[in-house]
Amino acid sequence: MLTINPVRSRPVLASLERLIGPQRADRLRRAAAEIQDRLHGGTLWHVNSTPTGGGVAEMLRTLLPLYDELGVRSRWAVVSGDDAFFRITKRLGVALYGSDGDGGPLGPAEREAYLRALKPAADRLVQKVDSRDVVILHDHQTAGLVPSLAGRVASVHWRCHVGVDEPTDAAERGWDFLTELLDEVDSLIFSVADHVPARLRDRTVLIQPPFISPFDAKNVDLPADTVRACLAQCGLDPAGAPARSPLLLETAAGDVRLQSTPSVISDGGHQLGEPLITQVSRWDRLKDMAGVLTAVTDHVPVGHLALVGPDPAAIADDVEQGFWYADCLDHWRKLSPAQRRRVSLICLPMADPTENALLVNAVQRASDVVVQKSLAEGFGLTVSEAMWKSRVVVGSAVGGIRAQITDGVDGFLLTDPADLRGLGQIVAAVLSDATDRQEIGERAHRRVRDDFLPDREVTTTASMLASERMATR
């Protein structure tokens, strides 16, 4: 099945240009003109597997309205499938991260089922595209569309947001599954250079980090009373309680209505004056929420930990979230009463993406330390989002996190993501008076402003299409 995802957004181009300055703004407009020239009146398509939840969907919600303001015709299509499709793609995604996951096979039968589930989406997309169009397919859920699109559009590009730093047998099985499907793409786009497998390095490969939007509800500046209202909704405001009726909050991204109640597991909650330590991520083995829980309760003497993720039932393309949330909850229940009081498990509602984004924004802004202790990571937009808010981020030295944080300069890196004591020691040191959190936070903000804003996506895409044009001459 395939749906066209409509995107509505407030204009951001003028604000972005003020933020990035005249030189980058000029490059942005020239890049957009180059993309228009390459399309010859066609459309730039982005295709992924979910309209909400996850970094790709969040980027596209910013990128397509920006393209519209720049005069570039673009559309966003979302593929979906049956339960078997999402079980296979979850297994495949975990394999690309280097893990065996559920231990199930990724052989010919699974690829046949995967392609069979994608066929209705492929057929519908073929009916909608034009020979002038350029299509960018995101991640393993969409790779099976390549054979149907190749030759029917001007070019097809496949973008990989996941990967593993060192090859493993599981990752090789994942690439065995995918490589043949990618034979006809015009280029491969990876978020992290180290994630390009050896078998694809002789192909046309580009490295294109993701970006954050500084103007959406997840990243705009928030007044103190808005932060408090959101914290109360999440059970993290020591002096407040969740609103009993829908609450309309004014933000620079527009009015946001808080009307859904997060699911909060807590045994006392955040106390007045207590440092707040936060990890925001999916309930996923590779995000290791349970490991963060153990590291903080065993090795950080002060502070309240908020583990914040989506409603496990609300992400269609990730069928294992419920299992890993239950696993984390089981770890919480086994803590001593004193340790349980120091941890909150928060599942944010997903019905309204803007409401969800605002809650994440407020929790990150209220945090003294933001953790991203991934066992493997593609890029990790939550890192850049927290850095943009001038938070001190402690992340695992894996994948794209290493591309965002310079250890000891604009954040801190945990060399071994399995080292729970080491994580605890870093977090405890950050919370001590010996660390200048304000200075590190300011450097973190500057890093994101310089390297991870939406104009970089447009200019890199223009360069990609220009290179393709030169190659065909």
XYZ file of C-alpha atoms in Angstrom, residues 143-407:
265
model
C 14.751 -0.770 -1.305
C 12.443 -3.238 -3.020
C 10.886 -0.382 -5.014
C 14.089 0.182 -6.997
C 13.481 -2.445 -9.743
C 10.005 -1.033 -10.466
C 11.196 2.585 -10.676
C 14.496 2.215 -12.525
C 14.101 3.341 -16.114
C 10.701 4.923 -15.451
C 12.038 8.078 -13.782
C 15.037 10.304 -14.403
C 16.937 8.806 -11.455
C 16.481 6.705 -8.331
C 18.584 7.147 -5.192
C 18.547 4.958 -2.099
C 19.346 6.510 1.271
C 20.524 4.441 4.234
C 20.130 5.937 7.710
C 21.271 2.816 9.599
C 24.453 0.797 9.843
C 27.202 -0.695 11.974
C 30.751 0.549 12.513
C 32.415 -2.858 12.149
C 31.064 -5.597 9.818
C 29.357 -8.561 11.475
C 27.896 -11.788 10.126
C 24.410 -10.433 10.789
C 25.122 -7.221 8.868
C 26.497 -9.210 5.947
C 23.257 -11.243 5.848
C 21.334 -7.993 5.755
C 23.391 -6.733 2.823
C 23.011 -10.105 1.092
C 19.272 -9.480 1.248
C 19.498 -5.910 -0.115
C 22.402 -5.650 -2.524
C 20.771 -7.199 -5.587
C 17.749 -4.915 -5.128
C 20.044 -1.888 -5.347
C 21.729 -2.803 -8.640
C 19.886 -0.151 -10.640
C 20.073 2.856 -8.314
C 21.839 5.947 -9.603
C 23.485 6.617 -6.249
C 23.621 5.387 -2.678
C 23.397 7.920 0.147
C 24.649 7.105 3.646
C 24.439 9.178 6.810
C 27.782 7.857 8.102
C 30.849 7.043 5.977
C 31.846 4.065 8.128
C 28.490 2.417 7.419
C 29.106 1.911 3.698
C 29.700 -1.855 3.273
C 32.786 -2.941 1.355
C 30.677 -4.533 -1.388
C 29.141 -1.132 -2.288
C 32.212 1.084 -2.151
C 32.826 0.889 -5.888
C 29.375 2.372 -6.528
C 28.418 6.067 -6.561
C 28.153 6.799 -2.840
C 27.446 10.108 -1.103
C 27.658 10.930 2.601
C 24.782 13.138 3.703
C 24.110 13.614 7.438
C 20.514 14.268 8.477
C 19.396 17.619 9.889
C 17.093 19.104 12.492
C 14.523 21.835 11.981
C 15.070 24.695 14.422
C 11.587 26.052 13.761
C 9.293 23.126 14.519
C 7.685 22.307 17.832
C 10.479 19.939 18.827
C 13.229 22.552 18.646
C 11.840 26.098 18.986
C 12.648 28.127 22.081
C 9.999 27.696 24.759
C 8.982 30.052 27.564
C 9.370 28.725 31.094
C 5.624 28.371 31.698
C 5.239 26.215 28.568
C 8.085 23.974 29.699
C 6.452 23.588 33.113
C 3.072 22.734 31.608
C 4.651 20.031 29.452
C 6.676 18.648 32.356
C 3.515 18.457 34.425
C 1.838 16.542 31.609
C 4.743 14.052 31.726
C 4.763 13.747 35.513
C 8.120 15.533 35.824
C 7.136 18.888 37.365
C 7.571 18.641 41.147
C 5.147 21.516 41.676
C 2.531 20.725 39.058
C -0.034 18.207 37.892
C -1.216 17.282 34.395
C -3.907 19.507 32.925
C -7.387 18.055 33.389
C -8.686 19.521 30.134
C -7.082 20.321 26.777
C -4.492 23.044 27.257
C -3.597 25.418 24.415
C 0.030 26.549 24.488
C 1.498 29.326 22.365
C 4.879 28.602 20.780
C 6.990 30.132 18.040
C 5.932 27.155 15.898
C 2.244 27.971 16.410
C -0.369 27.011 18.951
C -0.128 23.461 20.270
C -2.928 21.733 22.133
C -2.002 19.327 24.916
C -4.909 16.934 25.001
C -3.427 13.440 25.263
C -2.102 12.063 28.519
C 1.265 10.320 28.398
C 1.588 6.959 30.117
C 3.860 7.531 33.122
C 5.346 4.846 35.330
C 6.819 6.511 38.387
C 7.136 5.926 42.107
C 7.469 9.409 43.499
C 8.640 11.345 40.467
C 11.081 14.162 39.917
C 11.776 16.101 43.122
C 12.333 19.840 43.472
C 15.996 20.724 42.918
C 16.888 17.238 41.722
C 18.997 17.127 38.507
C 17.109 15.675 35.537
C 18.825 13.072 33.335
C 16.966 12.108 30.169
C 17.142 9.694 27.267
C 14.584 10.138 24.480
C 14.441 7.265 22.000
C 12.407 4.361 20.726
C 11.909 1.350 22.969
C 14.496 -0.674 21.130
C 17.234 -3.082 22.150
C 19.843 -0.972 20.389
C 18.844 2.140 22.355
C 19.453 0.178 25.581
C 17.021 2.045 27.815
C 17.393 -0.675 30.449
C 21.158 -0.191 30.397
C 20.743 3.540 30.989
C 18.418 2.734 33.895
C 21.009 0.461 35.502
C 23.899 2.853 34.860
C 22.157 5.778 36.536
C 20.642 3.939 39.493
C 23.869 2.042 40.246
C 26.545 4.592 39.406
C 25.104 8.141 39.553
C 24.526 9.216 43.154
C 22.112 12.083 42.421
C 19.479 12.901 39.853
C 16.171 11.685 38.462
C 16.195 9.665 35.231
C 13.431 10.089 32.651
C 13.338 7.379 29.982
C 11.076 8.835 27.305
C 9.788 6.963 24.271
C 6.727 6.744 22.037
C 3.581 4.816 22.749
C 4.857 1.328 21.816
C 1.707 0.528 19.846
C 1.855 3.649 17.696
C 4.848 2.979 15.391
C 3.659 0.746 12.558
C 7.090 -0.051 11.128
C 8.608 -1.239 14.430
C 6.840 -4.291 15.771
C 9.220 -4.924 18.692
C 8.731 -1.728 20.688
C 6.193 -3.298 23.020
C 8.613 -6.087 23.930
C 11.488 -3.734 24.774
C 9.263 -1.361 26.706
C 8.041 -4.334 28.766
C 11.656 -5.387 29.297
C 12.548 -1.918 30.580
C 9.492 -1.898 32.834
C 10.556 -5.268 34.251
C 13.996 -3.833 35.064
C 12.315 -0.887 36.809
C 10.095 -3.136 38.918
C 13.133 -5.088 40.136
C 14.825 -1.971 41.503
C 14.846 -1.225 45.212
C 12.166 1.275 46.330
C 14.784 4.023 46.653
C 16.060 3.361 43.139
C 12.561 3.162 41.637
C 11.809 6.620 43.003
C 14.668 7.978 40.882
C 13.301 6.733 37.537
C 10.265 7.589 35.407
C 9.236 5.616 32.304
C 7.232 7.877 29.995
C 5.385 6.814 26.833
C 4.406 9.834 24.775
C 1.196 9.850 22.712
C 1.690 9.787 18.943
C -1.770 10.793 17.680
C -0.667 14.407 17.210
C 2.963 14.690 16.029
C 3.130 18.354 17.065
C 1.982 17.607 20.604
C 4.521 14.792 20.808
C 7.296 17.066 19.526
C 6.494 19.802 22.029
C 6.645 17.359 24.943
C 10.058 16.095 23.779
C 11.278 19.673 23.405
C 10.255 20.619 26.922
C 11.724 17.515 28.546
C 15.055 18.000 26.782
C 15.173 21.698 27.699
C 14.499 20.895 31.342
C 17.254 18.263 31.437
C 20.653 18.792 33.008
C 22.111 15.918 30.973
C 20.736 14.196 27.864
C 21.975 10.641 27.275
C 22.024 8.631 24.053
C 23.554 5.303 25.022
C 22.962 3.466 21.765
C 24.635 0.118 21.170
C 24.619 0.979 17.464
C 23.341 4.094 15.742
C 22.807 5.481 12.292
C 22.994 9.167 13.087
C 20.859 9.846 16.161
C 18.895 13.050 15.593
C 18.021 13.235 19.288
C 21.679 14.102 19.855
C 21.589 17.130 17.552
C 18.184 18.138 18.909
C 19.502 18.247 22.472
C 22.726 19.988 21.369
C 20.635 22.637 19.619
C 18.982 23.323 22.977
C 22.456 23.846 24.496
C 22.190 20.688 26.584
C 25.183 18.596 27.567
C 24.863 15.288 25.724
C 26.567 12.050 26.742
C 26.462 9.609 23.845
C 27.999 6.311 22.852
C 30.961 6.593 20.500
C 29.147 4.721 17.728
C 27.841 5.565 14.269
C 26.760 9.118 13.605
C 26.957 10.135 17.254
C 30.720 10.362 16.772
C 30.109 12.713 13.845
C 28.098 15.063 16.051
C 30.000 15.197 19.348
C 33.626 16.180 19.825
C 34.455 14.521 23.128
